[in-house]
């Protein structure tokens, strides 16, 4: 703009865009005052003037809130995430649910991170719908086993969603709700910050305990998030002091991020390690029912038995040579002679290691990768999972359960430490 008198301020409502055609003779300057917006799929930095040359045409689109729920175990993160998603869907939005809690898994089996669109309020019995999930296989139930791999998979999932959003205005406008693990100290805290950065989260909900008024005042509500997020905030705002203050301190240079303190739900019941282990086994059995209802069994998007034991997976037999199994991380260490003086050899956290089929794979859950080549395994999402029920070493045959008969959608399988004894 040539002068202050030529400045025009525009307020965009939900699901709206500002279409701009720059004059042939003069450039245009644009600034986002609050909230978030993007041009051609690229987010516009807030409170910074951008100059556009003459004769350029573009559309600035407001993006939905990106809410990440963090806090210790048994603080109500999963419950709040489902509430936010259902309330959003009831108002006609179609948010994306991102599940980063690999220990339990709300979208698919444990040991994975995943994302799926939510188009209707979540059924209290059937749970999260599985029409179009994106799933990356970590293979462990704790990220501490391979922190770098967890970071890479989180980044891959975030980048995939960013590539999809420009072609899906409804999901982009509705935003995301992200559920996280209960590990909030040390490396766990580092992984929370990594997720906030990878997904460009602009609302951080911290589950904990403290004074309601302090949290409302601290909220600020300056990011332009949608109204239903504000309503949720004012209803359940209480803080978890230590984590919240740490996040506020490290995110203070990001003006578009709100850190909101929430109270642990009064109905939350603490769950011990044995309960969580039983729950992981139960998750494996319940997935098949929901996939049948969603009509996606043929794409191998999840699992084995129905909610009421009313479905039966298929038993398949393959030759050892038909399947190529890899593990991620570990592998041979570099010899000390090849390292700088004083350095200790360390395993590569992203190294692909070919694993021969053997008796140790009995009762193991394997992921079926969409990768076309081995070097694509880490960056590729998975089609689903198989469960090994028998290994015949002499005949070199492997028997496994799968949600559907026929060939697997991929030749490359990924093994972790997930085992399951069918009962």
Coordinates of C-alpha atoms in Angstrom, one line a residue:
X1 CA 0.0 0.0 0.0
X2 CA 1.3 3.5 -0.9
X3 CA 0.0 5.2 2.3
X4 CA -1.8 4.5 5.5
X5 CA -5.1 5.8 4.0
X6 CA -5.0 2.9 1.5
X7 CA -4.8 0.2 4.2
X8 CA -7.9 -2.0 4.3
X9 CA -8.6 -4.5 7.1
X10 CA -10.6 -7.6 6.3
X11 CA -12.1 -10.1 8.8
X12 CA -12.6 -13.6 7.5
X13 CA -15.4 -15.8 8.8
X14 CA -15.1 -19.5 9.1
X15 CA -14.7 -21.5 5.8
X16 CA -14.1 -18.2 3.9
X17 CA -11.1 -17.0 1.9
X18 CA -9.9 -13.7 0.7
X19 CA -9.2 -13.7 -3.1
X20 CA -6.7 -11.0 -4.1
X21 CA -5.8 -9.7 -7.6
X22 CA -2.9 -7.4 -7.4
X23 CA -3.0 -4.2 -9.5
X24 CA -1.0 -4.2 -12.8
X25 CA 0.9 -1.0 -11.7
X26 CA 1.5 -1.3 -8.0
X27 CA 2.5 -4.1 -5.6
X28 CA 0.4 -5.1 -2.6
X29 CA 1.4 -5.6 1.0
X30 CA -0.5 -8.1 3.3
X31 CA -0.3 -8.7 7.0
X32 CA -2.1 -11.3 9.2
X33 CA -3.1 -9.7 12.4
X34 CA -4.2 -12.7 14.4
X35 CA -5.2 -16.4 13.8
X36 CA -3.4 -18.3 11.1
X37 CA -3.9 -18.2 7.3
X38 CA -2.1 -19.6 4.3
X39 CA -1.5 -18.9 0.6
X40 CA -1.2 -21.9 -1.8
X41 CA -0.8 -24.2 1.1
X42 CA 2.0 -22.2 2.7
X43 CA 1.3 -20.6 6.2
X44 CA 1.6 -16.9 6.4
X45 CA 3.7 -15.7 9.3
X46 CA 1.6 -13.4 11.7
X47 CA 2.3 -9.7 12.2
X48 CA 4.8 -9.5 9.3
X49 CA 4.2 -7.5 6.1
X50 CA 4.5 -9.5 2.9
X51 CA 4.9 -7.8 -0.4
X52 CA 3.4 -9.2 -3.6
X53 CA 4.4 -8.1 -7.1
X54 CA 1.9 -6.6 -9.6
X55 CA -0.5 -8.9 -11.6
X56 CA -0.3 -11.7 -9.0
X57 CA -3.5 -13.6 -8.1
X58 CA -3.9 -15.5 -4.8
X59 CA -6.3 -16.5 -2.1
X60 CA -5.6 -16.2 1.6
X61 CA -7.4 -18.9 3.6
X62 CA -7.9 -19.0 7.4
X63 CA -6.7 -22.3 8.9
X64 CA -8.5 -24.0 11.7
X65 CA -7.1 -24.4 15.3
X66 CA -4.4 -27.0 15.8
X67 CA -5.0 -28.1 19.4
X68 CA -2.5 -30.4 21.1
X69 CA -3.5 -32.0 24.5
X70 CA -0.6 -32.7 26.8
X71 CA -0.3 -33.9 30.4
X72 CA 0.7 -36.9 32.6
X73 CA -0.8 -40.3 32.4
X74 CA -4.4 -40.7 33.6
X75 CA -5.1 -37.0 33.4
X76 CA -8.0 -37.2 30.9
X77 CA -6.1 -36.4 27.7
X78 CA -7.9 -39.0 25.5
X79 CA -11.3 -38.1 26.9
X80 CA -10.8 -34.4 26.3
X81 CA -9.6 -35.1 22.8
X82 CA -12.7 -37.1 22.0
X83 CA -14.9 -34.4 23.5
X84 CA -13.3 -31.7 21.4
X85 CA -13.6 -33.8 18.2
X86 CA -17.3 -34.7 18.9
X87 CA -18.2 -31.1 19.7
X88 CA -16.5 -29.9 16.6
X89 CA -18.3 -32.5 14.4
X90 CA -21.7 -31.6 16.0
X91 CA -21.2 -28.1 14.8
X92 CA -20.6 -29.2 11.2
X93 CA -16.8 -29.2 11.2
X94 CA -14.6 -32.1 10.0
X95 CA -11.5 -32.0 12.2
X96 CA -8.5 -34.3 11.9
X97 CA -7.6 -36.5 14.9
X98 CA -3.9 -37.1 15.4
X99 CA -3.0 -39.8 17.9
X100 CA 0.7 -39.6 19.1
X101 CA 0.2 -41.9 22.1
X102 CA 2.0 -45.0 20.9
X103 CA 1.6 -46.7 24.3
X104 CA -2.2 -47.2 24.0
X105 CA -3.4 -46.2 20.5
X106 CA -6.9 -44.7 20.0
X107 CA -7.0 -45.0 16.2
X108 CA -5.2 -48.3 15.7
X109 CA -3.2 -50.8 17.7
X110 CA -0.4 -49.7 20.1
X111 CA 3.0 -49.0 18.7
X112 CA 1.8 -46.6 16.1
X113 CA 1.1 -42.9 15.5
X114 CA -1.9 -42.2 13.3
X115 CA -4.3 -39.6 12.0
X116 CA -7.9 -39.8 10.7
X117 CA -10.7 -37.4 9.8
X118 CA -13.7 -37.1 12.1
X119 CA -16.9 -36.3 10.2
X120 CA -19.4 -37.3 12.9
X121 CA -19.5 -37.3 16.7
X122 CA -17.5 -40.2 18.0
X123 CA -19.6 -43.3 18.8
X124 CA -19.2 -44.1 22.5
X125 CA -19.0 -47.8 21.7
X126 CA -17.4 -48.1 18.3
X127 CA -14.9 -45.4 19.0
X128 CA -12.8 -43.6 16.4
X129 CA -13.9 -44.2 12.8
X130 CA -11.4 -45.7 10.5
X131 CA -12.4 -44.6 7.0
X132 CA -9.2 -43.0 5.9
X133 CA -6.5 -43.4 8.6
X134 CA -2.8 -42.6 8.0
X135 CA -0.7 -44.9 10.2
X136 CA 3.0 -45.1 10.8
X137 CA 4.5 -48.1 12.6
X138 CA 6.9 -47.5 15.5
X139 CA 6.8 -51.0 16.7
X140 CA 7.3 -50.3 20.4
X141 CA 5.0 -49.2 23.2
X142 CA 7.4 -46.5 24.5
X143 CA 9.2 -43.9 22.5
X144 CA 12.2 -44.1 24.8
X145 CA 13.3 -47.2 22.9
X146 CA 14.1 -45.1 19.8
X147 CA 13.5 -41.4 20.3
X148 CA 14.9 -40.3 17.0
X149 CA 12.6 -42.7 15.1
X150 CA 9.6 -41.3 17.0
X151 CA 10.6 -37.8 15.9
X152 CA 11.0 -38.8 12.3
X153 CA 7.7 -40.6 12.2
X154 CA 5.9 -37.6 13.8
X155 CA 7.5 -35.3 11.2
X156 CA 6.5 -37.6 8.4
X157 CA 2.9 -37.7 9.5
X158 CA 2.8 -34.0 9.9
X159 CA 4.2 -33.4 6.5
X160 CA 1.7 -35.8 4.9
X161 CA -1.2 -34.0 6.4
X162 CA 0.2 -30.6 5.3
X163 CA 0.4 -32.0 1.7
X164 CA -3.2 -33.2 1.9
X165 CA -4.8 -30.1 3.4
X166 CA -4.6 -27.8 0.4
X167 CA -6.9 -30.3 -1.5
X168 CA -9.3 -30.7 1.4
X169 CA -10.6 -27.3 2.5
X170 CA -13.1 -28.8 5.0
X171 CA -10.3 -30.6 7.0
X172 CA -8.0 -27.6 6.7
X173 CA -10.7 -25.2 8.0
X174 CA -11.6 -27.5 10.9
X175 CA -8.1 -27.9 12.1
X176 CA -6.7 -30.8 14.3
X177 CA -6.9 -32.2 17.7
X178 CA -3.7 -34.1 18.8
X179 CA -3.6 -36.5 21.7
X180 CA -0.2 -37.2 23.2
X181 CA 1.5 -39.7 25.6
X182 CA 1.8 -39.2 29.3
X183 CA 5.6 -38.9 29.4
X184 CA 6.1 -35.2 30.2
X185 CA 9.6 -35.0 31.7
X186 CA 13.1 -35.1 30.3
X187 CA 13.0 -36.6 26.8
X188 CA 9.2 -36.8 27.0
X189 CA 9.0 -33.1 27.3
X190 CA 11.4 -32.8 24.3
X191 CA 9.1 -34.9 22.3
X192 CA 6.1 -32.8 23.2
X193 CA 7.9 -29.7 21.9
X194 CA 8.9 -31.5 18.8
X195 CA 5.2 -32.4 18.1
X196 CA 4.1 -28.8 18.7
X197 CA 6.6 -27.6 16.2
X198 CA 6.0 -30.4 13.6
X199 CA 2.2 -29.9 13.5
X200 CA 2.4 -26.1 13.9
X201 CA 0.1 -26.4 17.0
X202 CA -1.4 -23.0 18.0
X203 CA -3.4 -24.1 21.1
X204 CA -1.7 -26.2 23.8
X205 CA -4.0 -27.7 26.4
X206 CA -2.2 -28.8 29.6
X207 CA -4.0 -31.2 31.9
X208 CA -3.3 -30.7 35.6
X209 CA -4.5 -28.9 38.7
X210 CA -4.8 -25.2 39.9
X211 CA -7.0 -22.1 40.0
X212 CA -9.7 -21.6 37.3
X213 CA -9.5 -17.8 37.2
X214 CA -5.7 -17.8 36.9
X215 CA -6.0 -20.1 33.9
X216 CA -8.7 -18.0 32.2
X217 CA -6.7 -14.9 32.6
X218 CA -3.5 -16.7 31.4
X219 CA -5.3 -18.1 28.3
X220 CA -5.4 -14.8 26.4
X221 CA -7.3 -16.3 23.5
X222 CA -5.3 -14.3 21.1
X223 CA -4.9 -16.7 18.2
X224 CA -8.4 -16.4 16.7
X225 CA -9.2 -20.0 17.3
X226 CA -12.8 -21.1 16.5
X227 CA -15.5 -20.4 19.1
X228 CA -16.0 -24.0 20.1
X229 CA -12.4 -24.2 21.3
X230 CA -13.0 -21.1 23.4
X231 CA -16.1 -22.6 24.9
X232 CA -14.2 -25.8 25.8
X233 CA -11.4 -23.7 27.3
X234 CA -13.7 -21.7 29.6
X235 CA -15.5 -24.8 30.7
X236 CA -12.5 -26.9 31.7
X237 CA -9.6 -24.5 32.3
X238 CA -7.2 -25.5 35.1
X239 CA -3.4 -25.8 35.1
X240 CA -0.7 -28.3 35.5
X241 CA 1.8 -25.8 36.9
X242 CA 5.3 -27.2 36.1
X243 CA 4.7 -28.4 32.6
X244 CA 2.5 -25.4 31.7
X245 CA 5.1 -22.9 32.9
X246 CA 7.9 -24.8 31.0
X247 CA 5.9 -24.8 27.8
X248 CA 5.0 -21.1 28.1
X249 CA 8.6 -20.2 28.6
X250 CA 9.9 -22.1 25.6
X251 CA 7.0 -21.0 23.4
X252 CA 7.0 -17.3 24.4
X253 CA 8.6 -16.3 21.1
X254 CA 5.7 -17.9 19.1
X255 CA 2.9 -15.2 19.3
X256 CA 0.4 -17.5 17.5
X257 CA 0.6 -20.2 20.2
X258 CA -1.7 -20.3 23.2
X259 CA -0.8 -22.5 26.2
X260 CA -3.9 -23.2 28.2
X261 CA -3.9 -24.9 31.6
X262 CA -6.6 -27.5 32.3
X263 CA -7.8 -29.5 35.3
X264 CA -7.5 -33.3 35.5
X265 CA -10.9 -34.6 35.0
X266 CA -12.6 -35.6 38.3
X267 CA -13.8 -38.9 36.8
X268 CA -10.3 -40.1 35.7
X269 CA -9.2 -43.4 37.2
X270 CA -5.5 -44.2 37.5
X271 CA -4.5 -47.3 35.5
X272 CA -1.6 -49.5 36.4
X273 CA 1.0 -51.2 34.1
X274 CA -0.9 -54.5 34.1
X275 CA -4.2 -52.8 33.1
X276 CA -2.4 -51.0 30.2
X277 CA -0.9 -54.3 29.0
X278 CA -4.3 -56.0 28.9
X279 CA -5.8 -53.0 27.1
X280 CA -3.2 -53.2 24.4
X281 CA -4.2 -56.8 23.7
X282 CA -7.8 -55.9 23.7
X283 CA -7.2 -53.1 21.1
X284 CA -5.9 -55.7 18.7
X285 CA -9.1 -57.7 18.9
X286 CA -11.6 -54.9 18.6
X287 CA -10.4 -53.2 15.4
X288 CA -11.8 -55.6 12.8
X289 CA -15.4 -54.9 13.6
X290 CA -15.0 -51.2 13.0
X291 CA -13.3 -51.7 9.7
X292 CA -16.1 -53.9 8.4
X293 CA -18.6 -51.2 9.3
X294 CA -16.5 -48.6 7.6
X295 CA -16.1 -50.8 4.4
X296 CA -12.3 -50.7 4.4
X297 CA -11.4 -54.2 5.2
X298 CA -10.1 -54.8 1.7
X299 CA -7.4 -52.1 2.3
X300 CA -6.1 -53.8 5.4
X301 CA -6.6 -50.8 7.5
X302 CA -6.5 -52.6 10.9
X303 CA -7.3 -55.7 12.5
X304 CA -8.4 -59.0 13.7
X305 CA -11.5 -59.7 15.8
X306 CA -14.8 -58.0 16.2
X307 CA -16.0 -56.1 19.3
X308 CA -18.3 -59.0 20.2
X309 CA -16.1 -61.8 18.7
X310 CA -18.4 -61.9 15.7
X311 CA -15.7 -61.7 13.0
X312 CA -13.0 -64.1 12.1
X313 CA -9.7 -63.1 10.4
X314 CA -8.3 -65.2 7.5
X315 CA -5.4 -67.6 8.1
X316 CA -2.9 -67.4 5.3
X317 CA 0.3 -69.3 4.5
X318 CA 3.3 -67.9 2.7
X319 CA 6.8 -69.0 1.8
X320 CA 9.7 -67.4 3.7
X321 CA 10.9 -66.1 0.3
X322 CA 7.6 -64.2 -0.3
X323 CA 8.1 -61.9 2.6
X324 CA 10.9 -59.4 3.3
X325 CA 11.0 -58.4 7.0
X326 CA 12.9 -55.4 8.4
X327 CA 13.5 -53.9 11.8
X328 CA 14.2 -50.2 12.2
X329 CA 17.1 -49.0 14.4
X330 CA 20.0 -50.9 15.8
X331 CA 22.2 -52.8 13.5
X332 CA 26.0 -53.2 13.5
X333 CA 27.9 -50.4 15.3
X334 CA 30.8 -48.7 13.7
X335 CA 34.2 -50.0 15.0
X336 CA 36.0 -47.9 17.5
X337 CA 38.9 -47.5 15.1
X338 CA 36.6 -45.6 12.7
X339 CA 35.4 -43.1 15.4
X340 CA 37.0 -39.9 16.7
X341 CA 39.1 -40.4 19.8
X342 CA 36.9 -40.8 22.9
X343 CA 33.7 -41.4 20.9
X344 CA 31.7 -44.5 21.7
X345 CA 30.1 -46.6 19.0
X346 CA 26.3 -46.2 18.7
X347 CA 23.6 -47.9 16.8
X348 CA 21.9 -45.9 14.0
X349 CA 18.3 -45.2 15.2
X350 CA 17.0 -45.2 11.6
X351 CA 19.0 -48.1 10.2
X352 CA 17.1 -50.7 8.3
X353 CA 18.1 -54.3 9.3
X354 CA 17.0 -57.3 7.3
X355 CA 15.5 -59.9 9.6
X356 CA 15.3 -63.6 8.6
X357 CA 12.1 -65.3 9.4
X358 CA 12.6 -67.5 12.5
X359 CA 10.8 -69.0 15.5
X360 CA 11.2 -65.8 17.4
X361 CA 8.6 -64.3 15.2
X362 CA 5.9 -66.6 16.6
X363 CA 3.0 -64.5 18.1
X364 CA 4.5 -61.3 16.8
X365 CA 2.5 -58.5 15.1
X366 CA 4.0 -57.3 11.9
X367 CA 3.2 -54.1 10.0
X368 CA 2.6 -54.3 6.2
X369 CA 4.4 -51.3 4.6
X370 CA 3.2 -49.4 1.5
X371 CA 6.9 -48.9 0.6
X372 CA 8.0 -49.9 -2.9
X373 CA 11.6 -50.1 -2.0
X374 CA 13.4 -50.8 1.3
X375 CA 14.8 -47.2 1.6
X376 CA 11.2 -45.9 1.6
X377 CA 10.1 -48.0 4.7
X378 CA 10.8 -45.3 7.3
X379 CA 8.9 -42.6 5.4
X380 CA 6.0 -44.8 4.2
X381 CA 2.8 -45.3 6.1
X382 CA 1.5 -48.9 6.6
X383 CA -1.5 -50.7 5.1
X384 CA -2.3 -52.8 8.2
X385 CA -1.0 -55.7 10.2
X386 CA -0.6 -59.4 10.3
X387 CA -0.3 -61.7 13.3
X388 CA 2.1 -64.7 13.1
X389 CA 0.5 -68.0 14.3
X390 CA 3.0 -70.6 13.1
X391 CA 6.6 -70.9 11.8
X392 CA 7.6 -74.1 9.9
X393 CA 11.3 -73.9 9.7
X394 CA 11.7 -77.2 7.7
X395 CA 9.2 -76.3 5.1
X396 CA 10.0 -72.6 5.2
X397 CA 6.4 -71.6 5.6
X398 CA 4.9 -68.9 7.8
X399 CA 1.2 -68.9 8.9
X400 CA -0.4 -65.6 9.8
X401 CA -3.8 -64.0 10.5
X402 CA -4.9 -61.1 8.3
X403 CA -8.2 -59.1 8.0
X404 CA -8.6 -60.3 4.5
X405 CA -7.8 -63.3 2.3
X406 CA -5.4 -63.0 -0.7
X407 CA -2.0 -61.4 -1.2
X408 CA -0.8 -58.7 1.2
X409 CA -0.8 -55.1 -0.3
X410 CA 3.0 -54.9 0.2
X411 CA 6.0 -57.2 0.3
X412 CA 7.9 -55.4 3.0
X413 CA 7.0 -56.1 6.6
X414 CA 8.2 -54.3 9.7
X415 CA 8.9 -56.0 13.0
X416 CA 9.1 -54.4 16.4
X417 CA 8.6 -55.9 19.8
X418 CA 4.8 -56.1 19.8
X419 CA 3.7 -59.7 20.7
X420 CA 0.2 -61.0 21.4
X421 CA -0.8 -64.4 22.8
X422 CA -4.3 -65.1 21.5
X423 CA -6.7 -66.2 24.2

